[in-house]
Amino acid sequence: MEQYPILSVDNIFYRYDLRDEKYVLSDTSFDVMRGQWLAIVGGNGSGKSTLARLIVGLASPESGSIQFNQEEVNEQNKQRLREKIGIVFQNPDNQFIGTTVQDDVAFGLENLNIQYPEMKQRVFTALKQVGMYELRDKDPSQLSGGQKQRVAIASVLALKPELVIFDEAFIMLDPKSRRELLKLLKSLQKQNHLTIISITHDYNETVLADQVMVLNDGRVVDQGSVRAVYNRNKDLEPPFAEQFRRELMRKGFSIPDHYMSNDELVAWLCK
Amino acid sequence: MNKLILGRYFPGNSYLHHLDPRAKLVAAIYFIGLLFLAENVLSYLWLFAFTMMLMWMSGVSFSTYLKGVKPLIWLILMAVFLRILFTGGGTIYYSKGPLMISSFGLLLGFYTFSRFVMIIFVSTVLTLTTKPIDLTDAIDALLKPLRLLGISTADFSLMLSISLRFIPNLLDETQKVLDAQRARGVVFGEGHLIEQMKKIVPLIIPLFASSLKRAEEMADVMEVRGYQSGQKRSSFRQLKWKACDTLSMVIMCALTIGVIILNHF
Amino acid sequence: MQIKFEEVKADYQLGPIRTRNVIDDVSVHIESGTFTAVIGQTGAGKSSLLKLINGLLSPSTGLIQVGDIQLTRAPEKEQLNKVRKRVGMVFQFPENQLFAETVEADIAFGPRNFGFDQEQINRSVKESLDQVGLSSDILNRSPFSLSGGQQRRVALAGVLATKPDVLVLDEPGAGLDPEGKKQILSLIKQLNMKEHMTVLIVTHDMNDVAEYTDHVLIMEQGKVICHQATRSFFNQYQQLTDFGLDLPDVIYLQQQIEQKKGIKLPKVSLTKEELIDLLIEEQHL
């Protein structure tokens, strides 16, 4: 097994404008190991989305470094590293560049000047992975929000990335599409050995992660397992079972005072 | 907005639908040039017969084509009248100052009218049977020689295809903002001109704001998917030149020969 | 204010093309002061139903009655103006309709269009800002300088400022974080409880349906296929799967407990508190 992290964010500072007093991110450091799923949570204005932009090279930190596979991300290599780091944004409509599903997935490959036979094969493979192959000729007006986000994921997968960032990518979807897409992510993490960073508010998403990181006011305030993070941070909205456990405790029941998953709660209630 | 026929695509399965967009675009441009080569009524009729055949082949009803001419009819009539009034020669039926009605003028008026109508009919055939995106590909292909001069045509055609892609979104959004402001008590299409113009503000500003946001987000998406202006790009959309496309070029040649011969009668 | 649909059909006309009926023979009676969730898949006709109540879409046949206002095939201008004043409509992502230079001017836009005088406008701007829980120091700010959640509240205030009796909202919580969503929905619930506004919301989230609404209306292909009280709707929760709907978290938990213990609780609980009380009552805690 490899010993080094796939992504290593070290001591970064960032502000929109050098005249601003306030830093959007200050002294932010964390590592992500290969194949891991890291969920980043935090309120509005905590700097989550800015962090995502820095990792994919849409902006550069004022100081500190971001290393991908032990290589520092800079102006010279960011174009090359972009193939390895993908990102899916919030708005399903605004990230659909092509006129049809398959054109959209091909866009990134066209930019790499990949020749037609290989391109076709990579587009079709990616579409099959997200379950959109049958709909490859459709245009965006014929697709639901969830389907458009599947296409966005396929567009990223076609570039064969090692790390994919989901920047509140499912917030505009209905709960059902959201759940289906999360299931898809989990299987991609396993089958494609994908490393995932998901920026989210949704507790259904954090419980799938291997690690949760809490960002507050541009600083990393906590990082650990789902269990540990919800135990330590009582102001985060926890999964429903944990909400229920806390409600029971508040009403004076002698339920253990630590995080409980759904199954654990049901087991305790039925003992 | 919904009444405009020119520029619309009608999904279909006709022979014309299956032609390569490059063949169709070249043929349409060539045909318009050919219109200026016709010198007598006979050659005009010859070209008109060909136009009618194309319209019949497209499988779209004749009334649809007439609807395409309708919004432009005043413009055409104006051009025709100017032609008639300012042309002398032949038998003069009436004259006053520089204005006159002559047999030559009437004939040229007829030519102008036919030319306009045929240009509209043929371009309508082109857009009705060709997907906008295929048309973009055809334009891209035809512009390719410009690359030798160092002009980046890929950026231009990408811009064209992205604009096409977002027209339905923009229409949707317009409808939404329109509805939202109507729900807040605005009655559009009422009052005098100044009042009407004032009502546009609550419509334009939200559309402008959302388009700006959209443009920003899209630029990000394009950048992270590796797009750089002026780079060498491959293309997923492959055009295939088939025998029927070559045949259509041969037909254009035959059409030209017909015009040249008929011009002598 | 009660709302009645009598054999309503409606379609959209695009130039010469008419679409199939987006609303297909709907007869429904929504009682005054209720909070109704409108549920259904994309294209089922939910938004069209809301637009009909507001006169933004007119029926091709049938009659819609909002209070004492009647809307038919070709409604008169005064009728439309009246109904739009009585019915406040909040579209999906309503912050996209903000346009004025200041928050104050934007909120005042509706009241001014409906002919409020200056004094009434000032008063209603203040009141509606209060209703959505924003402080008056943002009145002079540009709406575009606010956060997403604040923008949504300003847009909502702009609708409340015309003093409607009915509020129809298309996914008011869409795109907000859980905290922001909870705030907007509890605010709407307050309006329903305290000011007796009749509320209809389009939503996909069954947790919200269970927590906030008292009636459920399910649409499919332009028809209303179910209209009943929220509690009795969830009581037969087996039917939710027939409609392709999720169970709310709390009912899901209750179901798991029932299965594991091999019991059947006498009713379904719509909140955590209810489930706890129920478990105590039935001596399972």
Coordinates of N, CA, C and O in Angstrom, one line a residue, chain B residues 82-207:
Chain B
L82 N -39.9 49.7 -54.5 CA -38.7 50.6 -54.8 C -38.2 50.2 -56.2 O -37.9 51.0 -57.0
R83 N -38.0 48.9 -56.4 CA -37.5 48.4 -57.6 C -38.4 48.8 -58.8 O -37.9 49.4 -59.8
I84 N -39.7 48.7 -58.6 CA -40.6 49.1 -59.7 C -40.5 50.6 -60.0 O -40.4 51.0 -61.1
L85 N -40.6 51.3 -58.9 CA -40.7 52.8 -59.0 C -39.5 53.5 -59.6 O -39.5 54.5 -60.2
F86 N -38.3 52.9 -59.4 CA -37.1 53.5 -59.8 C -36.5 52.9 -61.0 O -35.3 53.2 -61.4
T87 N -37.2 52.0 -61.7 CA -36.6 51.4 -62.9 C -37.3 51.9 -64.1 O -38.6 51.9 -64.2
G88 N -36.5 52.4 -65.1 CA -37.2 52.8 -66.3 C -36.9 51.8 -67.4 O -36.3 50.8 -67.2
G89 N -37.3 52.1 -68.7 CA -37.0 51.3 -69.8 C -38.3 50.5 -70.3 O -39.2 50.3 -69.5
G90 N -38.2 50.1 -71.5 CA -39.4 49.4 -72.1 C -40.6 50.3 -72.2 O -40.4 51.6 -72.4
T91 N -41.7 49.8 -72.1 CA -42.9 50.7 -72.2 C -43.1 51.4 -70.9 O -43.1 50.8 -69.8
I92 N -43.3 52.7 -70.9 CA -43.6 53.4 -69.7 C -45.1 53.7 -69.6 O -45.7 54.3 -70.5
Y93 N -45.6 53.2 -68.5 CA -47.1 53.3 -68.3 C -47.4 54.6 -67.6 O -48.5 55.1 -67.8
Y94 N -46.5 55.1 -66.7 CA -46.9 56.2 -65.9 C -45.6 56.8 -65.3 O -44.6 56.0 -65.0
S95 N -45.5 58.1 -65.3 CA -44.3 58.6 -64.7 C -44.5 60.0 -64.0 O -45.4 60.7 -64.4
K96 N -43.8 60.2 -62.9 CA -43.9 61.5 -62.2 C -42.6 61.8 -61.5 O -42.2 61.0 -60.6
G97 N -41.9 62.9 -62.0 CA -40.6 63.1 -61.4 C -39.7 61.9 -61.7 O -39.7 61.4 -62.8
P98 N -38.9 61.5 -60.7 CA -38.0 60.4 -60.9 C -38.7 59.0 -60.8 O -38.2 58.0 -61.1
L99 N -40.0 59.1 -60.4 CA -40.7 57.8 -60.2 C -41.5 57.5 -61.5 O -42.0 58.3 -62.2
M100 N -41.5 56.2 -61.8 CA -42.3 55.7 -63.0 C -42.6 54.3 -62.8 O -42.1 53.5 -62.0
I101 N -43.6 53.9 -63.6 CA -43.9 52.4 -63.7 C -43.7 52.1 -65.2 O -44.3 52.6 -66.1
S102 N -42.8 51.1 -65.4 CA -42.4 50.7 -66.7 C -42.5 49.2 -66.8 O -42.6 48.5 -65.8
S103 N -42.5 48.7 -68.1 CA -42.6 47.3 -68.2 C -41.3 46.6 -67.7 O -41.4 45.6 -67.1
F104 N -40.2 47.3 -67.8 CA -38.9 46.8 -67.3 C -39.0 46.7 -65.8 O -38.6 45.7 -65.1
G105 N -39.5 47.8 -65.2 CA -39.6 47.9 -63.7 C -40.5 46.8 -63.2 O -40.2 46.1 -62.2
L106 N -41.6 46.5 -63.9 CA -42.5 45.4 -63.4 C -41.8 44.1 -63.4 O -41.9 43.3 -62.5
L107 N -41.0 43.9 -64.5 CA -40.3 42.6 -64.7 C -39.3 42.5 -63.6 O -39.2 41.4 -62.9
L108 N -38.5 43.5 -63.3 CA -37.5 43.5 -62.3 C -38.1 43.3 -60.9 O -37.6 42.6 -60.0
G109 N -39.3 43.9 -60.8 CA -40.0 43.8 -59.5 C -40.4 42.3 -59.3 O -40.2 41.8 -58.2
F110 N -40.8 41.7 -60.4 CA -41.2 40.3 -60.3 C -40.0 39.5 -59.9 O -40.0 38.6 -59.1
Y111 N -38.8 39.8 -60.6 CA -37.6 39.0 -60.3 C -37.2 39.2 -58.8 O -36.8 38.3 -58.1
T112 N -37.3 40.5 -58.3 CA -36.9 40.7 -56.9 C -37.8 39.9 -56.0 O -37.3 39.3 -55.0
F113 N -39.1 39.9 -56.3 CA -40.0 39.2 -55.4 C -39.7 37.7 -55.4 O -39.6 37.1 -54.3
S114 N -39.5 37.1 -56.6 CA -39.2 35.7 -56.7 C -37.9 35.4 -55.9 O -37.8 34.4 -55.2
R115 N -36.9 36.2 -56.1 CA -35.6 36.0 -55.5 C -35.8 35.9 -54.0 O -35.3 34.9 -53.3
F116 N -36.4 36.9 -53.4 CA -36.6 37.0 -52.0 C -37.4 35.7 -51.5 O -36.9 35.1 -50.5
V117 N -38.5 35.4 -52.1 CA -39.3 34.3 -51.7 C -38.5 33.0 -51.8 O -38.5 32.2 -50.8
M118 N -37.7 32.8 -52.9 CA -37.0 31.6 -53.0 C -35.8 31.5 -51.9 O -35.6 30.4 -51.4
I119 N -35.2 32.7 -51.7 CA -34.2 32.7 -50.6 C -34.8 32.2 -49.3 O -34.2 31.3 -48.6
I120 N -35.9 32.7 -49.0 CA -36.6 32.4 -47.7 C -37.0 30.9 -47.7 O -36.7 30.2 -46.8
F121 N -37.6 30.5 -48.8 CA -38.0 29.1 -48.9 C -36.8 28.1 -48.7 O -36.9 27.1 -48.0
V122 N -35.7 28.4 -49.5 CA -34.6 27.5 -49.4 C -33.9 27.5 -48.1 O -33.6 26.4 -47.6
S123 N -33.8 28.7 -47.5 CA -33.1 28.7 -46.1 C -34.0 28.0 -45.1 O -33.6 27.3 -44.2
T124 N -35.4 28.1 -45.3 CA -36.3 27.4 -44.4 C -36.1 25.9 -44.6 O -36.1 25.2 -43.6
V125 N -36.0 25.4 -45.9 CA -35.8 24.0 -46.1 C -34.6 23.6 -45.3 O -34.6 22.5 -44.7
L126 N -33.5 24.4 -45.4 CA -32.2 24.0 -44.8 C -32.4 23.9 -43.3 O -32.0 22.9 -42.7
T127 N -33.0 24.9 -42.6 CA -33.1 24.8 -41.2 C -34.2 23.8 -40.7 O -34.0 23.3 -39.6
L128 N -35.2 23.6 -41.5 CA -36.2 22.7 -41.1 C -35.7 21.3 -41.1 O -36.2 20.4 -40.3
T129 N -34.8 21.0 -42.0 CA -34.3 19.6 -42.1 C -32.9 19.4 -41.5 O -32.4 18.2 -41.6
T130 N -32.3 20.4 -40.9 CA -31.0 20.2 -40.3 C -31.0 20.7 -38.8 O -31.4 21.8 -38.5
K131 N -30.5 19.8 -38.0 CA -30.4 20.2 -36.6 C -29.5 21.4 -36.4 O -28.4 21.4 -37.1
P132 N -29.8 22.3 -35.5 CA -28.9 23.5 -35.4 C -27.4 23.1 -35.1 O -26.5 23.7 -35.7
I133 N -27.3 22.0 -34.3 CA -25.9 21.6 -34.0 C -25.2 21.1 -35.2 O -24.0 21.3 -35.4
D134 N -25.9 20.4 -36.1 CA -25.3 19.9 -37.3 C -24.9 21.0 -38.2 O -23.9 21.0 -38.9
L135 N -25.7 22.1 -38.2 CA -25.5 23.3 -39.0 C -24.2 23.9 -38.5 O -23.3 24.4 -39.3
T136 N -24.0 23.9 -37.2 CA -22.8 24.5 -36.6 C -21.6 23.7 -37.0 O -20.6 24.3 -37.4
D137 N -21.7 22.4 -37.0 CA -20.6 21.6 -37.5 C -20.3 21.9 -38.9 O -19.1 22.0 -39.3
A138 N -21.3 22.1 -39.8 CA -21.1 22.4 -41.2 C -20.4 23.7 -41.3 O -19.4 23.9 -42.1
I139 N -20.8 24.7 -40.5 CA -20.1 26.1 -40.6 C -18.7 25.9 -40.2 O -17.8 26.4 -40.8
D140 N -18.5 25.1 -39.1 CA -17.1 24.9 -38.6 C -16.3 24.3 -39.7 O -15.1 24.7 -40.0
A141 N -16.8 23.3 -40.4 CA -16.1 22.6 -41.5 C -15.7 23.6 -42.6 O -14.6 23.6 -43.2
L142 N -16.7 24.4 -43.0 CA -16.5 25.4 -44.1 C -15.5 26.5 -43.7 O -14.8 27.0 -44.6
L143 N -15.4 26.8 -42.4 CA -14.5 27.8 -42.0 C -13.1 27.3 -41.8 O -12.1 28.1 -41.6
K144 N -12.9 26.0 -41.8 CA -11.6 25.4 -41.6 C -10.4 26.0 -42.3 O -9.4 26.1 -41.7
P145 N -10.6 26.3 -43.6 CA -9.5 26.9 -44.3 C -8.9 28.1 -43.6 O -7.7 28.4 -43.8
L146 N -9.7 28.8 -42.9 CA -9.3 30.0 -42.2 C -8.2 29.7 -41.1 O -7.4 30.6 -40.8
R147 N -8.2 28.4 -40.7 CA -7.1 28.0 -39.7 C -5.7 28.2 -40.3 O -4.8 28.5 -39.5
L148 N -5.6 28.0 -41.6 CA -4.3 28.2 -42.2 C -3.8 29.6 -42.0 O -2.6 29.9 -42.0
L149 N -4.8 30.5 -41.9 CA -4.4 31.9 -41.6 C -4.2 32.2 -40.2 O -4.0 33.4 -39.8
G150 N -4.3 31.2 -39.3 CA -4.0 31.4 -37.9 C -5.2 31.9 -37.2 O -5.1 32.3 -36.0
I151 N -6.4 31.8 -37.8 CA -7.6 32.2 -37.1 C -8.3 31.0 -36.4 O -8.4 30.0 -37.1
S152 N -8.6 31.1 -35.1 CA -9.1 30.0 -34.4 C -10.6 29.8 -34.7 O -11.4 30.5 -34.0
T153 N -11.0 29.0 -35.6 CA -12.4 28.8 -35.9 C -13.1 27.9 -34.9 O -14.3 27.9 -34.7
A154 N -12.3 27.1 -34.1 CA -12.9 26.2 -33.2 C -13.6 27.0 -32.1 O -14.7 26.6 -31.7
D155 N -13.0 28.1 -31.6 CA -13.6 28.9 -30.6 C -14.9 29.4 -31.1 O -15.9 29.5 -30.3
F156 N -14.9 29.9 -32.4 CA -16.1 30.4 -32.9 C -17.2 29.4 -33.0 O -18.4 29.7 -32.5
S157 N -16.9 28.2 -33.4 CA -18.0 27.2 -33.6 C -18.5 26.7 -32.2 O -19.6 26.4 -32.0
L158 N -17.5 26.7 -31.2 CA -17.9 26.3 -29.9 C -18.9 27.3 -29.3 O -19.9 27.0 -28.7
M159 N -18.5 28.6 -29.5 CA -19.4 29.7 -29.0 C -20.8 29.5 -29.6 O -21.8 29.7 -28.9
L160 N -20.8 29.2 -30.9 CA -22.1 29.1 -31.6 C -22.9 27.9 -31.0 O -24.1 28.1 -30.7
S161 N -22.2 26.8 -30.7 CA -23.0 25.6 -30.3 C -23.4 25.9 -28.8 O -24.5 25.4 -28.4
I162 N -22.6 26.6 -28.0 CA -23.0 26.8 -26.6 C -24.2 27.8 -26.6 O -25.2 27.6 -25.9
S163 N -24.2 28.8 -27.5 CA -25.4 29.7 -27.6 C -26.6 28.9 -27.9 O -27.7 29.1 -27.3
L164 N -26.5 28.0 -28.9 CA -27.7 27.2 -29.3 C -28.2 26.4 -28.2 O -29.4 26.3 -27.9
R165 N -27.2 25.8 -27.4 CA -27.6 25.0 -26.3 C -28.4 25.8 -25.2 O -29.2 25.2 -24.6
F166 N -28.1 27.1 -25.1 CA -28.7 27.8 -24.0 C -29.9 28.6 -24.4 O -30.6 29.2 -23.5
I167 N -30.3 28.6 -25.6 CA -31.5 29.3 -26.0 C -32.8 28.8 -25.3 O -33.5 29.6 -24.8
P168 N -33.0 27.5 -25.3 CA -34.2 27.0 -24.5 C -34.1 27.4 -23.1 O -35.2 27.8 -22.5
N169 N -33.0 27.4 -22.4 CA -32.9 27.8 -21.0 C -33.3 29.3 -20.8 O -34.0 29.6 -19.9
L170 N -32.8 30.1 -21.8 CA -33.1 31.5 -21.7 C -34.6 31.8 -21.9 O -35.2 32.6 -21.2
L171 N -35.2 31.0 -22.8 CA -36.6 31.2 -23.0 C -37.4 30.8 -21.8 O -38.3 31.5 -21.4
D172 N -37.0 29.7 -21.2 CA -37.6 29.2 -20.0 C -37.6 30.2 -18.9 O -38.5 30.5 -18.2
E173 N -36.4 30.7 -18.7 CA -36.1 31.7 -17.7 C -36.9 32.9 -17.9 O -37.5 33.5 -16.9
T174 N -37.0 33.4 -19.1 CA -37.8 34.6 -19.4 C -39.3 34.3 -19.0 O -39.9 35.2 -18.4
Q175 N -39.8 33.2 -19.4 CA -41.2 32.8 -19.0 C -41.4 32.9 -17.5 O -42.3 33.4 -17.0
K176 N -40.4 32.3 -16.8 CA -40.5 32.3 -15.3 C -40.5 33.7 -14.7 O -41.3 33.9 -13.9
V177 N -39.6 34.5 -15.1 CA -39.5 35.9 -14.5 C -40.8 36.6 -14.9 O -41.4 37.3 -14.1
L178 N -41.2 36.4 -16.2 CA -42.5 37.1 -16.7 C -43.6 36.7 -15.7 O -44.4 37.5 -15.3
D179 N -43.7 35.4 -15.5 CA -44.8 34.9 -14.6 C -44.7 35.5 -13.2 O -45.7 35.9 -12.6
A180 N -43.4 35.5 -12.7 CA -43.2 35.9 -11.3 C -43.6 37.4 -11.2 O -44.3 37.8 -10.2
Q181 N -43.2 38.2 -12.2 CA -43.6 39.6 -12.0 C -45.1 39.9 -12.3 O -45.7 40.7 -11.7
R182 N -45.7 39.1 -13.2 CA -47.1 39.2 -13.3 C -47.9 38.8 -12.0 O -48.8 39.5 -11.7
A183 N -47.3 37.8 -11.3 CA -47.9 37.5 -10.1 C -47.8 38.6 -9.0 O -48.6 38.7 -8.1
R184 N -46.8 39.5 -9.2 CA -46.6 40.6 -8.4 C -47.4 41.8 -8.9 O -47.1 42.9 -8.5
G185 N -48.3 41.6 -9.8 CA -49.2 42.7 -10.2 C -48.9 43.4 -11.5 O -49.5 44.4 -11.8
V186 N -47.8 43.1 -12.2 CA -47.4 43.8 -13.4 C -48.4 43.3 -14.5 O -48.6 42.1 -14.6
V187 N -48.9 44.2 -15.3 CA -49.7 43.8 -16.5 C -48.8 44.2 -17.7 O -48.7 45.3 -18.0
F188 N -48.2 43.2 -18.3 CA -47.4 43.5 -19.5 C -48.2 43.8 -20.7 O -49.4 43.3 -20.8
G189 N -47.7 44.6 -21.6 CA -48.5 44.9 -22.8 C -49.6 45.9 -22.6 O -50.6 45.8 -23.3
E190 N -49.5 46.7 -21.6 CA -50.6 47.7 -21.4 C -50.0 49.1 -21.1 O -48.8 49.1 -20.6
G191 N -50.7 50.1 -21.3 CA -50.2 51.5 -21.0 C -49.4 52.1 -22.2 O -49.2 51.4 -23.2
H192 N -49.0 53.3 -22.1 CA -48.3 53.9 -23.2 C -46.8 53.5 -23.2 O -46.4 52.8 -22.3
L193 N -46.1 54.0 -24.2 CA -44.8 53.5 -24.5 C -43.8 53.6 -23.2 O -43.1 52.6 -22.9
I194 N -43.8 54.8 -22.6 CA -42.9 55.0 -21.5 C -43.2 54.0 -20.3 O -42.3 53.3 -19.8
E195 N -44.5 53.8 -20.1 CA -44.9 52.8 -19.1 C -44.5 51.4 -19.4 O -44.0 50.7 -18.6
Q196 N -44.7 51.1 -20.7 CA -44.3 49.8 -21.2 C -42.8 49.5 -21.0 O -42.3 48.5 -20.6
M197 N -42.0 50.6 -21.3 CA -40.5 50.5 -21.2 C -40.1 50.3 -19.7 O -39.2 49.5 -19.4
K198 N -40.8 51.0 -18.8 CA -40.5 50.8 -17.4 C -40.8 49.4 -16.9 O -40.1 48.9 -16.1
K199 N -41.8 48.8 -17.5 CA -42.1 47.4 -17.1 C -41.0 46.4 -17.5 O -41.0 45.3 -17.0
I200 N -40.2 46.8 -18.5 CA -39.2 45.9 -19.0 C -38.1 45.7 -17.9 O -37.5 44.6 -17.8
V201 N -37.9 46.7 -17.1 CA -36.8 46.7 -16.1 C -36.9 45.5 -15.2 O -35.9 44.7 -15.1
P202 N -38.0 45.2 -14.5 CA -38.1 44.0 -13.7 C -38.0 42.7 -14.4 O -37.8 41.7 -13.8
L203 N -38.0 42.8 -15.7 CA -37.8 41.6 -16.5 C -36.3 41.4 -16.9 O -35.7 40.3 -16.8
I204 N -35.8 42.5 -17.4 CA -34.4 42.5 -17.9 C -33.4 42.2 -16.8 O -32.4 41.4 -17.0
I205 N -33.5 42.9 -15.7 CA -32.4 42.9 -14.7 C -32.3 41.4 -14.1 O -31.2 40.9 -14.1
P206 N -33.4 40.8 -13.7 CA -33.2 39.4 -13.3 C -32.6 38.5 -14.3 O -31.7 37.6 -14.0
L207 N -33.0 38.7 -15.6 CA -32.4 37.8 -16.7 C -31.0 38.1 -16.8 O -30.2 37.2 -17.0

